[in-house]
């Protein structure tokens, strides 16, 4: 680890961390707090994916829908209107909408082959955005004078790396420049995440093999053709299974850094609390 002891972390003039764990456990909340209350640069991987690597896919999808409307088609063909996404750190809806959900087109679903194509686009974009982190550490310092840096990773980071491989290119690069911090939830957090997801299912990235198995299992269970699947029902079917699939992958990733519990994180109110939390987590690993 780049900070071998809690004391060295506290004394460091440049604190750099990468937060990872399931979406909904506080990565973005904590990153926003550090940015707003301390002199920290907030690098959002999802924002980078949506604005740098998938922006053209997203905008083209909007245009494809607009071309179905005669008035908008005429305006687009004459360059009279401009269509673009407006992604922010707190509103990633354009990216989620493009990633989509598989199933019945009448209920907003995508053909499974198209869905898998977009999943692969996301995988490539996520790896690239993660590897951009080092560049942004330098950029934040050289352009804006930030010494402290927090990388707010995507919940699907564990799906695009091989944490058991000590030479994994993404984790090797990240861990050599940042302290990897796993935000670990317990069963109560898991139940709350499932409850929230059931209320409002959101597009999500899956490993290809896991996704195919999940899709096949759902079609067999429901005895449905692929084009009759309710997209939201499929996502609900898979979410708890996805949590189970990701947990050991996060666990393996935790060996590249330190672990803090979501309950510990909930006590953090300011950058000083965060410094204390990370110092304790580092010393627990010794």
XYZ file of C-alpha atoms in Angstrom:
286
model
C 0.000 0.000 0.000
C 1.192 3.511 -0.720
C 0.511 4.468 2.930
C 2.034 1.648 5.036
C 0.813 2.965 8.403
C -1.954 5.146 9.737
C 0.636 7.681 10.883
C 2.094 7.947 7.379
C -1.409 8.447 5.978
C -2.097 11.256 8.454
C 1.227 12.937 7.635
C 0.888 12.601 3.860
C 0.762 15.912 1.992
C -1.049 14.193 -0.884
C -3.819 11.781 0.102
C -5.156 9.660 -2.760
C -7.899 7.064 -2.377
C -10.130 4.949 -4.578
C -13.499 3.995 -3.119
C -15.147 0.785 -4.313
C -18.174 -1.280 -3.355
C -21.809 -1.737 -4.315
C -23.675 1.308 -5.597
C -25.751 2.787 -2.806
C -23.279 2.346 0.075
C -21.937 5.905 0.103
C -19.081 6.267 -2.403
C -20.506 9.332 -4.113
C -21.824 10.835 -0.861
C -18.358 10.608 0.668
C -16.652 11.917 -2.473
C -18.993 14.911 -2.586
C -18.341 15.635 1.086
C -14.562 15.561 0.613
C -14.851 17.830 -2.424
C -17.204 20.297 -0.741
C -15.638 20.443 2.727
C -11.982 19.751 1.975
C -9.564 20.517 -0.826
C -10.131 17.189 -2.626
C -10.465 16.543 -6.365
C -13.425 14.249 -7.099
C -12.913 11.934 -10.079
C -16.124 10.088 -10.974
C -15.534 7.013 -13.119
C -19.189 6.854 -14.205
C -19.075 10.510 -15.262
C -15.902 9.866 -17.256
C -17.492 6.827 -18.921
C -20.542 8.831 -19.942
C -18.787 11.992 -21.086
C -15.593 10.666 -22.663
C -16.074 7.084 -23.808
C -19.802 6.600 -24.406
C -20.944 10.126 -25.190
C -21.171 9.458 -28.918
C -23.147 6.241 -28.430
C -25.529 8.074 -26.100
C -26.023 11.074 -28.400
C -26.504 8.857 -31.452
C -29.185 6.920 -29.590
C -31.025 10.168 -28.857
C -30.723 11.164 -32.515
C -31.978 7.759 -33.650
C -35.150 8.297 -31.644
C -35.482 11.903 -32.814
C -35.220 10.815 -36.455
C -38.505 8.945 -35.990
C -40.282 12.299 -35.512
C -40.741 14.114 -38.854
C -40.204 17.615 -37.467
C -37.078 16.661 -35.542
C -35.774 14.648 -38.506
C -36.032 17.706 -40.738
C -34.278 19.910 -38.176
C -31.507 17.363 -37.591
C -30.904 16.856 -41.300
C -30.500 20.593 -41.766
C -28.283 20.992 -38.683
C -30.915 23.263 -37.149
C -30.926 21.569 -33.752
C -28.228 20.012 -31.611
C -28.829 16.937 -29.456
C -26.460 15.988 -26.637
C -26.604 14.379 -23.224
C -26.292 16.421 -20.042
C -24.597 14.026 -17.645
C -23.558 15.308 -14.214
C -21.974 13.619 -11.187
C -25.435 13.389 -9.634
C -27.438 12.608 -12.785
C -26.149 9.709 -14.860
C -29.536 9.028 -16.466
C -28.293 9.415 -20.071
C -25.707 6.664 -19.504
C -28.201 4.396 -17.734
C -30.811 4.941 -20.429
C -28.365 3.976 -23.137
C -27.181 0.848 -21.301
C -30.829 -0.118 -21.065
C -32.632 -3.300 -20.053
C -33.250 -6.457 -22.088
C -36.724 -7.622 -23.033
C -40.017 -6.540 -24.576
C -39.584 -3.438 -26.755
C -43.134 -2.320 -25.926
C -42.033 -2.029 -22.293
C -38.791 -0.232 -23.049
C -36.616 -3.309 -23.500
C -33.783 -4.008 -25.907
C -33.174 -7.160 -27.969
C -30.767 -9.304 -25.973
C -28.045 -9.148 -28.656
C -28.170 -5.335 -28.688
C -28.138 -5.297 -24.897
C -24.998 -7.469 -24.862
C -23.366 -5.171 -27.426
C -23.932 -2.168 -25.162
C -22.667 -4.134 -22.176
C -19.393 -4.740 -24.001
C -19.138 -1.066 -24.910
C -19.525 -0.263 -21.227
C -16.852 -2.786 -20.204
C -14.320 -1.258 -22.575
C -15.253 2.254 -21.433
C -15.000 1.373 -17.750
C -11.524 -0.116 -18.094
C -10.371 2.955 -20.020
C -11.904 5.333 -17.476
C -10.222 3.483 -14.603
C -6.850 3.682 -16.335
C -7.381 7.437 -16.827
C -7.260 7.902 -13.051
C -3.496 8.427 -12.908
C -3.700 11.077 -15.618
C -6.362 12.891 -13.614
C -4.256 12.770 -10.441
C -1.554 14.692 -12.307
C -4.078 16.937 -14.044
C -5.829 17.836 -10.782
C -2.510 18.832 -9.242
C -0.911 20.575 -12.192
C -3.970 22.497 -13.401
C -5.938 23.142 -10.229
C -3.507 22.700 -7.359
C -5.264 19.746 -5.727
C -3.045 17.525 -3.568
C -5.852 15.264 -2.330
C -7.688 13.030 -4.778
C -10.682 10.685 -4.447
C -11.669 8.266 -7.206
C -15.372 7.455 -7.011
C -15.439 4.122 -8.842
C -18.341 2.389 -10.533
C -20.151 -0.369 -8.661
C -19.168 -2.717 -11.475
C -15.396 -2.292 -11.086
C -15.156 -5.817 -9.663
C -16.594 -7.194 -12.919
C -13.890 -5.768 -15.197
C -10.789 -6.795 -13.217
C -9.300 -10.105 -12.077
C -8.558 -9.438 -8.403
C -6.924 -12.824 -7.806
C -4.242 -11.994 -10.391
C -1.375 -10.069 -8.752
C -0.506 -8.700 -12.193
C -3.995 -7.497 -13.096
C -3.186 -4.394 -15.193
C -5.991 -2.191 -13.874
C -5.565 -3.018 -10.182
C -1.764 -2.875 -10.435
C -1.950 0.607 -11.928
C -4.543 1.875 -9.466
C -3.004 0.447 -6.298
C 0.404 1.917 -7.159
C -1.070 5.430 -7.114
C -4.053 5.291 -4.729
C -5.144 3.567 -1.551
C -7.899 1.108 -2.457
C -10.768 1.352 0.042
C -13.569 -1.219 0.061
C -16.856 -0.010 1.553
C -18.284 -3.269 2.872
C -21.967 -3.690 3.613
C -23.596 -6.256 5.903
C -26.831 -8.236 5.555
C -28.929 -5.257 6.639
C -27.353 -3.093 3.937
C -27.866 -5.876 1.405
C -31.563 -6.070 2.277
C -31.913 -2.293 1.951
C -30.172 -2.273 -1.440
C -32.543 -4.976 -2.675
C -35.555 -3.078 -1.331
C -34.470 0.096 -3.130
C -33.757 -1.774 -6.349
C -37.129 -3.521 -6.279
C -38.785 -0.119 -6.054
C -36.840 1.347 -8.993
C -34.792 -1.159 -11.048
C -31.845 0.509 -12.779
C -29.696 -0.584 -15.716
C -26.575 -2.382 -14.591
C -23.409 -3.974 -15.974
C -22.855 -7.745 -15.676
C -19.976 -10.028 -16.563
C -20.902 -11.670 -19.888
C -20.946 -15.265 -18.621
C -22.973 -14.349 -15.548
C -25.434 -12.353 -17.657
C -25.967 -15.207 -20.116
C -26.573 -17.714 -17.305
C -28.977 -15.300 -15.619
C -30.887 -14.682 -18.842
C -31.150 -18.398 -19.639
C -32.333 -19.185 -16.098
C -35.001 -16.478 -16.228
C -36.340 -17.572 -19.625
C -36.493 -21.193 -18.445
C -38.195 -20.288 -15.154
C -40.803 -18.042 -16.747
C -41.174 -20.123 -19.937
C -41.125 -16.956 -22.037
C -39.665 -16.017 -25.417
C -36.967 -13.347 -25.146
C -39.113 -10.638 -26.748
C -41.860 -11.077 -24.123
C -39.665 -10.489 -21.066
C -40.643 -7.622 -18.778
C -37.312 -5.739 -18.476
C -37.843 -4.577 -14.893
C -38.978 -7.997 -13.724
C -35.819 -9.539 -15.176
C -33.621 -6.985 -13.411
C -35.377 -7.654 -10.108
C -34.920 -11.390 -10.650
C -31.183 -10.949 -11.045
C -30.278 -8.280 -8.506
C -29.877 -10.407 -5.362
C -27.961 -12.959 -7.439
C -25.733 -10.148 -8.689
C -24.968 -9.079 -5.120
C -23.998 -12.654 -4.292
C -21.834 -12.811 -7.407
C -20.020 -9.572 -6.628
C -19.370 -10.060 -2.922
C -16.446 -12.507 -3.271
C -14.984 -10.371 -6.044
C -15.018 -7.308 -3.800
C -13.546 -9.461 -1.025
C -10.674 -10.445 -3.314
C -10.164 -6.797 -4.316
C -9.934 -5.802 -0.660
C -6.522 -7.516 -0.468
C -5.218 -4.712 -2.660
C -6.030 -2.138 0.031
C -8.125 -1.653 3.161
C -11.704 -2.260 4.239
C -14.144 0.004 6.051
C -17.695 -0.935 6.909
C -20.664 1.019 5.617
C -21.620 1.610 9.260
C -18.206 3.149 9.950
C -18.588 5.312 6.878
C -21.964 6.538 8.122
C -20.205 8.220 11.081
C -17.997 10.354 8.817
C -19.125 13.978 8.781
C -16.025 15.848 7.614
C -12.547 15.285 6.122
C -10.986 14.932 9.588
C -13.360 12.050 10.385
C -12.393 10.477 7.074
C -8.665 10.799 7.839
C -9.210 9.086 11.184
C -11.285 6.302 9.637
C -8.676 5.530 6.970
C -5.808 5.637 9.493
C -7.584 3.051 11.639
C -8.328 0.883 8.599
C -4.667 0.926 7.527
C -3.461 -0.007 11.009
C -5.951 -2.904 11.135
C -4.193 -4.489 8.144
C -0.749 -4.580 9.834
